[in-house]
Coordinates of N, CA and C in Angstrom, one line a residue:
X1 N 120.2 51.8 113.2 CA 121.2 51.3 112.1 C 122.1 50.3 112.8
X2 N 122.4 50.2 114.0 CA 123.2 49.2 114.6 C 122.4 47.8 114.4
X3 N 121.1 47.7 114.3 CA 120.4 46.6 114.1 C 120.8 46.2 112.7
X4 N 120.6 47.0 111.8 CA 121.0 46.4 110.4 C 122.3 46.0 110.2
X5 N 123.3 46.7 110.7 CA 124.6 46.3 110.6 C 125.0 45.0 111.3
X6 N 124.2 44.8 112.4 CA 124.5 43.6 113.2 C 124.0 42.4 112.3
X7 N 122.8 42.6 111.7 CA 122.3 41.5 110.9 C 123.3 41.2 109.7
X8 N 123.7 42.1 109.2 CA 124.8 41.8 108.0 C 126.0 41.0 108.5
X9 N 126.4 41.6 109.8 CA 127.8 41.0 110.3 C 127.6 39.4 110.5
X10 N 126.2 38.9 110.9 CA 126.0 37.6 111.1 C 126.4 36.7 110.0
X11 N 126.3 37.3 108.7 CA 126.6 36.5 107.4 C 128.2 36.4 107.2
X12 N 128.8 37.3 107.9 CA 130.4 37.4 107.5 C 131.2 36.3 108.2
X13 N 132.2 35.9 107.6 CA 133.0 34.9 108.3 C 133.6 35.4 109.6
X14 N 133.5 34.6 110.6 CA 134.2 35.1 111.8 C 135.6 35.7 111.8
X15 N 136.6 35.0 111.1 CA 137.8 35.7 111.1 C 137.8 37.0 110.2
X16 N 137.1 37.1 109.2 CA 137.0 38.4 108.4 C 136.4 39.5 109.4
X17 N 135.3 39.1 110.2 CA 134.8 40.0 111.1 C 135.8 40.5 112.3
X18 N 136.6 39.7 112.5 CA 137.7 40.0 113.6 C 138.8 40.9 113.0
X19 N 139.1 40.5 111.9 CA 140.3 41.2 111.0 C 139.7 42.8 110.7
X20 N 138.4 43.0 110.5 CA 138.0 44.3 110.2 C 137.8 45.1 111.5
X21 N 137.6 44.4 112.6 CA 137.5 45.2 113.8 C 138.9 45.7 114.3
X22 N 139.8 44.7 113.9 CA 141.2 45.1 114.5 C 142.1 46.0 113.5
X23 N 141.4 46.0 112.3 CA 142.1 47.0 111.2 C 142.1 48.4 111.6
X24 N 143.1 48.9 112.1 CA 143.4 50.3 112.6 C 143.0 51.4 111.4
X25 N 143.5 51.0 110.1 CA 143.1 52.0 109.0 C 141.5 52.2 109.1
X26 N 140.7 51.1 109.1 CA 139.4 51.2 109.0 C 138.8 52.0 110.2
X27 N 139.5 51.7 111.5 CA 139.0 52.5 112.5 C 139.3 54.0 112.5
X28 N 140.4 54.3 111.8 CA 140.8 55.8 111.7 C 139.9 56.5 110.5
X29 N 139.4 55.7 109.6 CA 138.6 56.2 108.8 C 137.0 56.6 109.3
X30 N 136.9 55.6 109.9 CA 135.3 55.7 110.7 C 135.5 57.0 111.6
X31 N 136.7 57.2 112.5 CA 136.8 58.1 113.3 C 136.6 59.6 112.4
X32 N 137.4 59.5 111.4 CA 137.5 60.7 110.5 C 136.0 61.1 110.0
X33 N 135.2 60.2 109.8 CA 133.9 60.5 109.4 C 133.1 61.2 110.5
X34 N 133.3 60.7 111.7 CA 132.5 61.2 112.8 C 133.1 62.5 113.1
X35 N 134.4 62.8 113.2 CA 134.8 64.2 113.3 C 134.4 65.2 112.4
X36 N 134.3 64.7 111.2 CA 133.9 65.9 110.3 C 132.4 66.1 110.1
X37 N 131.4 65.6 111.0 CA 130.2 65.7 110.9 C 129.6 66.8 111.7
X38 N 130.4 68.0 112.3 CA 129.9 68.8 113.0 C 129.3 69.9 112.4
X39 N 129.3 70.2 111.2 CA 128.7 71.2 110.3 C 127.4 70.7 110.0
X40 N 126.4 71.7 109.9 CA 125.1 71.4 109.5 C 125.1 71.0 108.1
X41 N 125.9 71.5 107.2 CA 126.1 71.2 105.8 C 126.4 69.5 105.9
X42 N 127.3 69.1 106.5 CA 127.6 67.7 106.6 C 126.5 66.9 107.2
X43 N 125.7 67.3 108.2 CA 124.6 66.6 108.7 C 123.5 66.6 107.7
X44 N 123.2 67.6 107.1 CA 122.1 67.6 106.0 C 122.5 66.6 104.9
X45 N 123.8 66.7 104.6 CA 124.1 65.6 103.5 C 124.0 64.3 103.8
X46 N 124.3 63.9 105.1 CA 124.2 62.6 105.8 C 122.6 62.3 105.7
X47 N 121.7 63.2 106.0 CA 120.2 63.0 106.0 C 119.8 62.8 104.7
X48 N 120.3 63.5 103.6 CA 119.7 63.3 102.2 C 120.5 61.8 101.6
X49 N 121.7 61.7 101.9 CA 122.3 60.4 101.2 C 122.0 59.2 102.0
X50 N 121.4 59.3 103.2 CA 121.0 58.0 103.8 C 119.5 57.9 104.2
X51 N 118.7 58.8 103.4 CA 117.3 58.7 103.5 C 116.7 57.4 103.3
X52 N 117.1 56.7 102.4 CA 116.5 55.2 102.2 C 116.7 54.3 103.2
X53 N 117.9 54.4 103.9 CA 118.5 53.6 104.9 C 117.6 54.0 106.2
X54 N 117.6 55.2 106.2 CA 116.7 55.8 107.5 C 115.2 55.3 107.4
X55 N 114.8 55.3 106.2 CA 113.4 55.0 105.9 C 113.3 53.4 106.4
X56 N 114.1 52.5 106.0 CA 114.2 51.2 106.3 C 114.3 51.0 107.9
X57 N 115.0 51.8 108.6 CA 115.2 51.8 110.0 C 113.8 52.1 110.6
X58 N 113.2 53.1 110.1 CA 111.7 53.4 110.6 C 110.7 52.3 110.5
X59 N 110.8 51.8 109.1 CA 109.8 50.7 108.6 C 110.0 49.4 109.3
X60 N 111.3 49.1 109.6 CA 111.5 47.8 109.8 C 111.9 47.6 111.3
X61 N 112.3 48.7 111.9 CA 112.6 48.7 113.4 C 111.8 49.4 114.3
X62 N 111.9 50.7 114.0 CA 111.2 51.6 115.0 C 109.6 51.5 114.9
X63 N 109.1 50.8 113.9 CA 107.7 50.8 114.0 C 107.2 49.5 114.8
X64 N 108.0 48.7 115.3 CA 107.7 47.4 116.0 C 107.7 47.9 117.6
X65 N 106.7 47.4 118.1 CA 106.3 47.7 119.5 C 107.3 47.1 120.4
X66 N 107.8 45.8 120.0 CA 108.7 45.1 120.9 C 110.2 45.7 120.8
X67 N 110.3 46.8 120.1 CA 111.6 47.4 120.1 C 111.8 48.4 121.0
X68 N 110.7 48.7 121.8 CA 110.7 49.8 122.9 C 110.8 49.1 124.3
X69 N 111.3 49.8 125.3 CA 111.9 50.9 125.3 C 113.3 51.0 124.4
X70 N 113.6 51.8 123.6 CA 114.7 52.1 122.8 C 115.7 53.0 123.2
X71 N 117.0 52.5 123.2 CA 118.0 53.4 123.5 C 118.9 53.6 122.3
X72 N 118.8 54.9 121.8 CA 119.8 55.2 120.7 C 121.0 55.9 121.4
X73 N 122.2 55.4 121.1 CA 123.3 55.9 121.7 C 124.5 55.9 120.8
X74 N 125.6 56.4 121.0 CA 126.8 56.5 120.2 C 127.8 57.3 120.7
X75 N 128.9 57.6 120.0 CA 129.9 58.3 120.4 C 129.4 59.7 120.6
X76 N 130.2 60.6 121.3 CA 129.7 61.8 121.8 C 129.6 62.9 120.6
X77 N 130.4 62.5 119.6 CA 130.4 63.3 118.5 C 129.5 62.9 117.3
X78 N 128.7 61.7 117.5 CA 128.1 61.1 116.4 C 126.7 61.7 116.2
X79 N 126.5 62.4 115.2 CA 125.2 63.1 115.1 C 124.0 62.5 114.4
X80 N 124.4 61.1 113.7 CA 123.5 60.2 113.2 C 122.3 60.1 114.2
X81 N 122.7 59.3 115.4 CA 121.7 59.2 116.4 C 120.8 60.3 116.8
X82 N 121.4 61.5 116.9 CA 120.6 62.6 117.4 C 119.6 63.1 116.1
X83 N 120.1 62.8 115.0 CA 119.1 63.0 113.8 C 118.1 62.1 113.8
X84 N 118.3 60.9 114.2 CA 117.2 59.8 114.1 C 116.2 60.2 115.3
X85 N 116.6 60.6 116.5 CA 115.7 61.2 117.5 C 114.9 62.4 116.9
X86 N 115.7 63.3 116.3 CA 114.9 64.6 115.7 C 113.9 64.3 114.8
X87 N 114.2 63.4 114.0 CA 113.1 62.8 113.1 C 111.9 62.1 113.6
X88 N 112.3 61.4 114.7 CA 111.0 60.9 115.5 C 110.2 62.0 116.1
X89 N 110.9 63.1 116.6 CA 110.2 64.0 117.2 C 109.4 64.9 116.3
X90 N 109.9 65.0 115.0 CA 109.1 65.6 113.7 C 108.0 64.8 113.4
X91 N 108.1 63.3 113.4 CA 107.2 62.5 113.2 C 106.0 62.6 114.1
X92 N 106.2 62.8 115.4 CA 105.2 62.9 116.4 C 104.7 64.1 116.4
X93 N 105.1 65.1 115.6 CA 104.4 66.4 115.5 C 104.7 67.2 116.7
X94 N 105.8 67.0 117.4 CA 106.2 67.9 118.4 C 106.4 69.2 118.0
X95 N 105.9 70.2 118.6 CA 106.0 71.6 118.3 C 107.4 72.1 118.2
X96 N 107.8 72.6 117.2 CA 109.1 73.2 117.0 C 109.6 74.0 118.3
X97 N 108.9 74.9 118.7 CA 109.3 75.8 119.9 C 109.7 74.7 121.1
X98 N 109.1 73.7 121.3 CA 109.4 72.8 122.3 C 110.6 72.0 122.1
X99 N 110.8 71.6 120.8 CA 112.0 70.9 120.4 C 113.3 71.8 120.5
X100 N 113.2 73.1 120.0 CA 114.2 74.0 119.9 C 114.5 74.3 121.4
X101 N 113.5 74.7 122.2 CA 113.9 75.1 123.7 C 114.6 73.9 124.3
X102 N 114.0 72.7 124.3 CA 114.4 71.6 125.1 C 115.8 71.3 124.6
X103 N 116.2 71.2 123.3 CA 117.5 70.9 122.7 C 118.6 72.0 123.3
X104 N 118.1 73.1 123.1 CA 119.0 74.3 123.6 C 119.3 74.1 125.2
X105 N 118.3 73.8 125.9 CA 118.7 73.4 127.4 C 119.6 72.3 127.6
X106 N 119.3 71.3 126.9 CA 120.1 70.2 127.1 C 121.6 70.3 126.7
X107 N 121.8 70.9 125.3 CA 123.2 71.0 124.6 C 123.9 72.2 125.3
X108 N 123.1 73.2 125.9 CA 123.8 74.2 126.6 C 124.5 73.9 127.9
X109 N 123.8 72.7 128.4 CA 124.1 72.2 129.6 C 125.3 71.0 129.5
X110 N 125.6 70.7 128.4 CA 126.7 69.6 128.1 C 128.0 70.3 128.2
X111 N 128.8 69.7 129.0 CA 130.3 70.4 129.1 C 131.1 69.8 128.0
X112 N 132.2 70.7 127.5 CA 133.0 70.1 126.7 C 134.3 69.6 127.4
X113 N 134.6 70.1 128.6 CA 135.7 69.4 129.2 C 135.1 68.4 130.3
X114 N 135.5 67.3 130.0 CA 135.0 66.1 130.7 C 135.9 65.7 131.7
X115 N 135.4 65.2 132.8 CA 136.2 65.1 134.2 C 137.2 63.9 134.1
X116 N 136.8 62.7 133.8 CA 137.7 61.7 134.0 C 138.7 61.5 133.0
X117 N 140.0 61.2 133.2 CA 141.1 61.0 132.3 C 140.8 60.3 131.1
X118 N 140.0 59.2 131.2 CA 139.6 58.6 129.8 C 138.9 59.4 128.8
X119 N 138.3 60.4 129.4 CA 137.6 61.2 128.4 C 138.3 62.5 128.0
X120 N 139.5 62.6 128.6 CA 140.4 64.0 128.1 C 140.5 64.0 126.7
X121 N 141.0 62.9 126.1 CA 141.3 62.9 124.6 C 140.1 63.3 123.9
X122 N 139.0 62.8 124.2 CA 137.7 63.1 123.5 C 137.4 64.7 123.7
X123 N 137.5 65.1 124.8 CA 137.3 66.5 125.1 C 138.2 67.4 124.4
X124 N 139.4 67.2 124.3 CA 140.3 68.0 123.6 C 140.1 67.8 122.0
X125 N 139.8 66.7 121.5 CA 139.5 66.6 120.0 C 138.2 67.3 119.6
X126 N 137.3 67.0 120.5 CA 135.8 67.7 120.2 C 136.1 69.4 120.3
X127 N 136.7 70.0 121.1 CA 137.1 71.3 121.2 C 138.0 71.7 120.0
X128 N 139.0 70.9 119.7 CA 139.7 71.1 118.5 C 138.8 71.3 117.1
X129 N 137.8 70.4 117.0 CA 137.0 70.3 115.9 C 135.9 71.4 116.0
X130 N 135.9 72.1 117.1 CA 134.8 73.2 117.0 C 133.5 72.5 117.5
X131 N 133.4 71.4 118.2 CA 132.0 70.8 118.4 C 131.2 71.7 119.2
X132 N 130.2 71.9 118.9 CA 129.2 72.8 119.8 C 129.0 74.1 119.2
X133 N 129.9 74.6 118.1 CA 129.6 75.8 117.4 C 128.2 75.9 117.0
X134 N 127.6 74.8 116.5 CA 126.4 74.9 115.7 C 125.2 74.5 116.7
X135 N 125.5 74.2 117.8 CA 124.5 73.8 118.7 C 123.4 74.7 118.8
X136 N 123.5 76.1 119.1 CA 122.4 76.9 119.3 C 121.5 76.8 118.0
X137 N 122.0 76.7 116.9 CA 120.9 76.8 115.8 C 120.6 75.6 115.1
X138 N 121.2 74.5 115.7 CA 121.1 73.2 115.0 C 119.6 72.9 114.6
X139 N 118.6 72.9 115.5 CA 117.2 72.5 115.3 C 116.6 73.4 114.2
X140 N 116.8 74.7 114.6 CA 116.3 75.8 113.6 C 116.6 75.6 112.1
X141 N 118.0 75.5 112.0 CA 118.5 75.4 110.7 C 118.2 74.0 110.2
X142 N 118.2 72.9 110.7 CA 117.8 71.7 110.1 C 116.2 71.7 109.7
X143 N 115.3 72.3 110.5 CA 114.0 72.4 110.1 C 113.8 73.3 108.8
X144 N 114.7 74.4 108.8 CA 114.6 75.2 107.7 C 115.0 74.6 106.4
X145 N 116.1 73.7 106.4 CA 116.5 73.0 105.3 C 115.6 71.8 104.9
X146 N 115.0 71.4 105.7 CA 113.9 70.4 105.5 C 112.8 71.0 104.7
X147 N 112.4 71.9 105.1 CA 111.2 72.8 104.6 C 111.6 73.3 103.2
X148 N 112.9 73.7 103.1 CA 113.2 74.2 101.8 C 113.6 73.1 100.9
X149 N 114.2 72.1 101.2 CA 114.4 71.1 100.3 C 113.1 70.2 99.9
X150 N 112.4 69.8 101.0 CA 111.2 68.8 100.6 C 109.9 69.6 100.9
X151 N 109.8 70.7 101.4 CA 108.5 71.3 101.5 C 107.8 71.0 102.9
X152 N 108.1 70.0 103.5 CA 107.7 69.7 105.0 C 108.1 68.4 105.4
X153 N 108.2 68.2 106.7 CA 108.6 66.9 107.2 C 107.9 65.8 106.8
X154 N 106.6 65.8 106.5 CA 106.0 64.7 106.1 C 106.2 64.3 104.7
X155 N 106.7 65.3 103.7 CA 107.2 65.0 102.4 C 108.5 64.3 102.7
X156 N 109.3 64.9 103.6 CA 110.5 64.1 103.9 C 110.7 62.7 104.1
X157 N 109.5 62.4 105.0 CA 109.2 60.9 105.2 C 108.8 60.1 104.0
X158 N 108.0 60.9 103.2 CA 107.5 60.2 101.8 C 108.9 59.8 101.0
X159 N 109.8 60.7 100.9 CA 110.9 60.5 100.2 C 111.7 59.4 100.8
X160 N 111.8 59.3 102.1 CA 112.5 58.3 102.8 C 112.0 56.8 102.6
X161 N 110.6 56.9 102.3 CA 110.0 55.6 102.0 C 109.3 55.2 103.2
X162 N 109.0 56.0 104.2 CA 108.3 55.7 105.4 C 106.9 55.7 105.1
X163 N 106.3 54.6 105.2 CA 104.9 54.5 104.9 C 103.7 55.0 106.0
X164 N 102.6 55.4 105.6 CA 101.7 56.0 106.6 C 101.4 55.1 107.8
X165 N 101.5 53.7 107.4 CA 101.3 52.6 108.4 C 102.4 52.8 109.5
X166 N 103.5 52.9 108.9 CA 104.6 52.9 109.9 C 104.6 54.2 110.7
X167 N 104.1 55.3 110.2 CA 103.9 56.7 110.9 C 102.9 56.4 112.2
X168 N 101.8 55.8 111.7 CA 100.6 55.5 112.6 C 101.1 54.5 113.7
X169 N 101.9 53.4 113.3 CA 102.5 52.6 114.2 C 103.4 53.2 115.4
X170 N 104.3 54.1 114.8 CA 105.1 54.8 115.7 C 104.4 55.7 116.5
X171 N 103.6 56.3 116.2 CA 102.7 57.3 116.9 C 102.0 56.4 117.9
X172 N 101.2 55.3 117.6 CA 100.5 54.4 118.4 C 101.5 54.0 119.6
X173 N 102.7 53.6 119.4 CA 103.6 53.2 120.5 C 104.1 54.4 121.3
X174 N 104.5 55.6 120.9 CA 105.2 56.6 121.5 C 104.2 57.6 122.0
X175 N 103.0 57.9 121.6 CA 102.0 58.8 122.0 C 101.0 58.2 123.2
X176 N 100.7 59.1 124.0 CA 99.7 58.6 125.1 C 98.3 58.2 124.4
X177 N 97.8 57.3 124.9 CA 96.5 56.6 124.4 C 95.5 57.8 124.0
X178 N 95.1 57.8 122.9 CA 93.9 58.8 122.4 C 94.5 60.1 122.1
X179 N 95.8 60.3 121.9 CA 96.3 61.4 121.1 C 96.9 61.4 119.9
X180 N 96.9 62.5 119.2 CA 97.4 62.4 117.7 C 98.7 63.1 117.7
X181 N 99.1 64.0 118.6 CA 100.4 64.8 118.7 C 100.6 65.2 120.1
X182 N 101.7 65.7 120.5 CA 101.9 66.2 121.7 C 101.7 67.7 121.8
X183 N 101.3 68.2 123.0 CA 101.0 69.5 123.2 C 102.3 70.2 123.4
X184 N 102.4 71.4 122.9 CA 103.7 72.5 123.4 C 103.7 72.5 125.2
X185 N 104.9 72.5 125.5 CA 105.0 72.6 127.0 C 106.1 73.6 127.4

């Protein structure tokens, strides 16, 4: 999504862009949106409300071979990036047991109290917001909600507007040659 936002920024007047970056009220609104996204309800709402935008991201960016290796990053509390990675794993037919186990191993190892002073404010705000309370059930609950709302992950991608050609392209880029999905590990 940073790519799409970046392209839109090119058309803005340079002074207006600087002003929006320096506008502290805009920054605070953005931070409030990030902090309020810990609950699975909020995350699923993000998935539903931005399905078309995420579909464009898959069709126009992630399906292009020259976009890889791709680093999807963001603030520690920003779940949209994790959601994109999660959707990529679903698209690649990664067995749920592998996704769930690996996600739990990674998130259970993430400390909430961070060492250096620059991260102290982040650590306190994340703990105050209850960040991490949903981590053990995150993948399981998100899969359940996708199945309940859409019937399957493939139907979700159809609703998002992700074409079969896009899915084949992404699989061709990310899967080892000659395979159609990854095995459980």
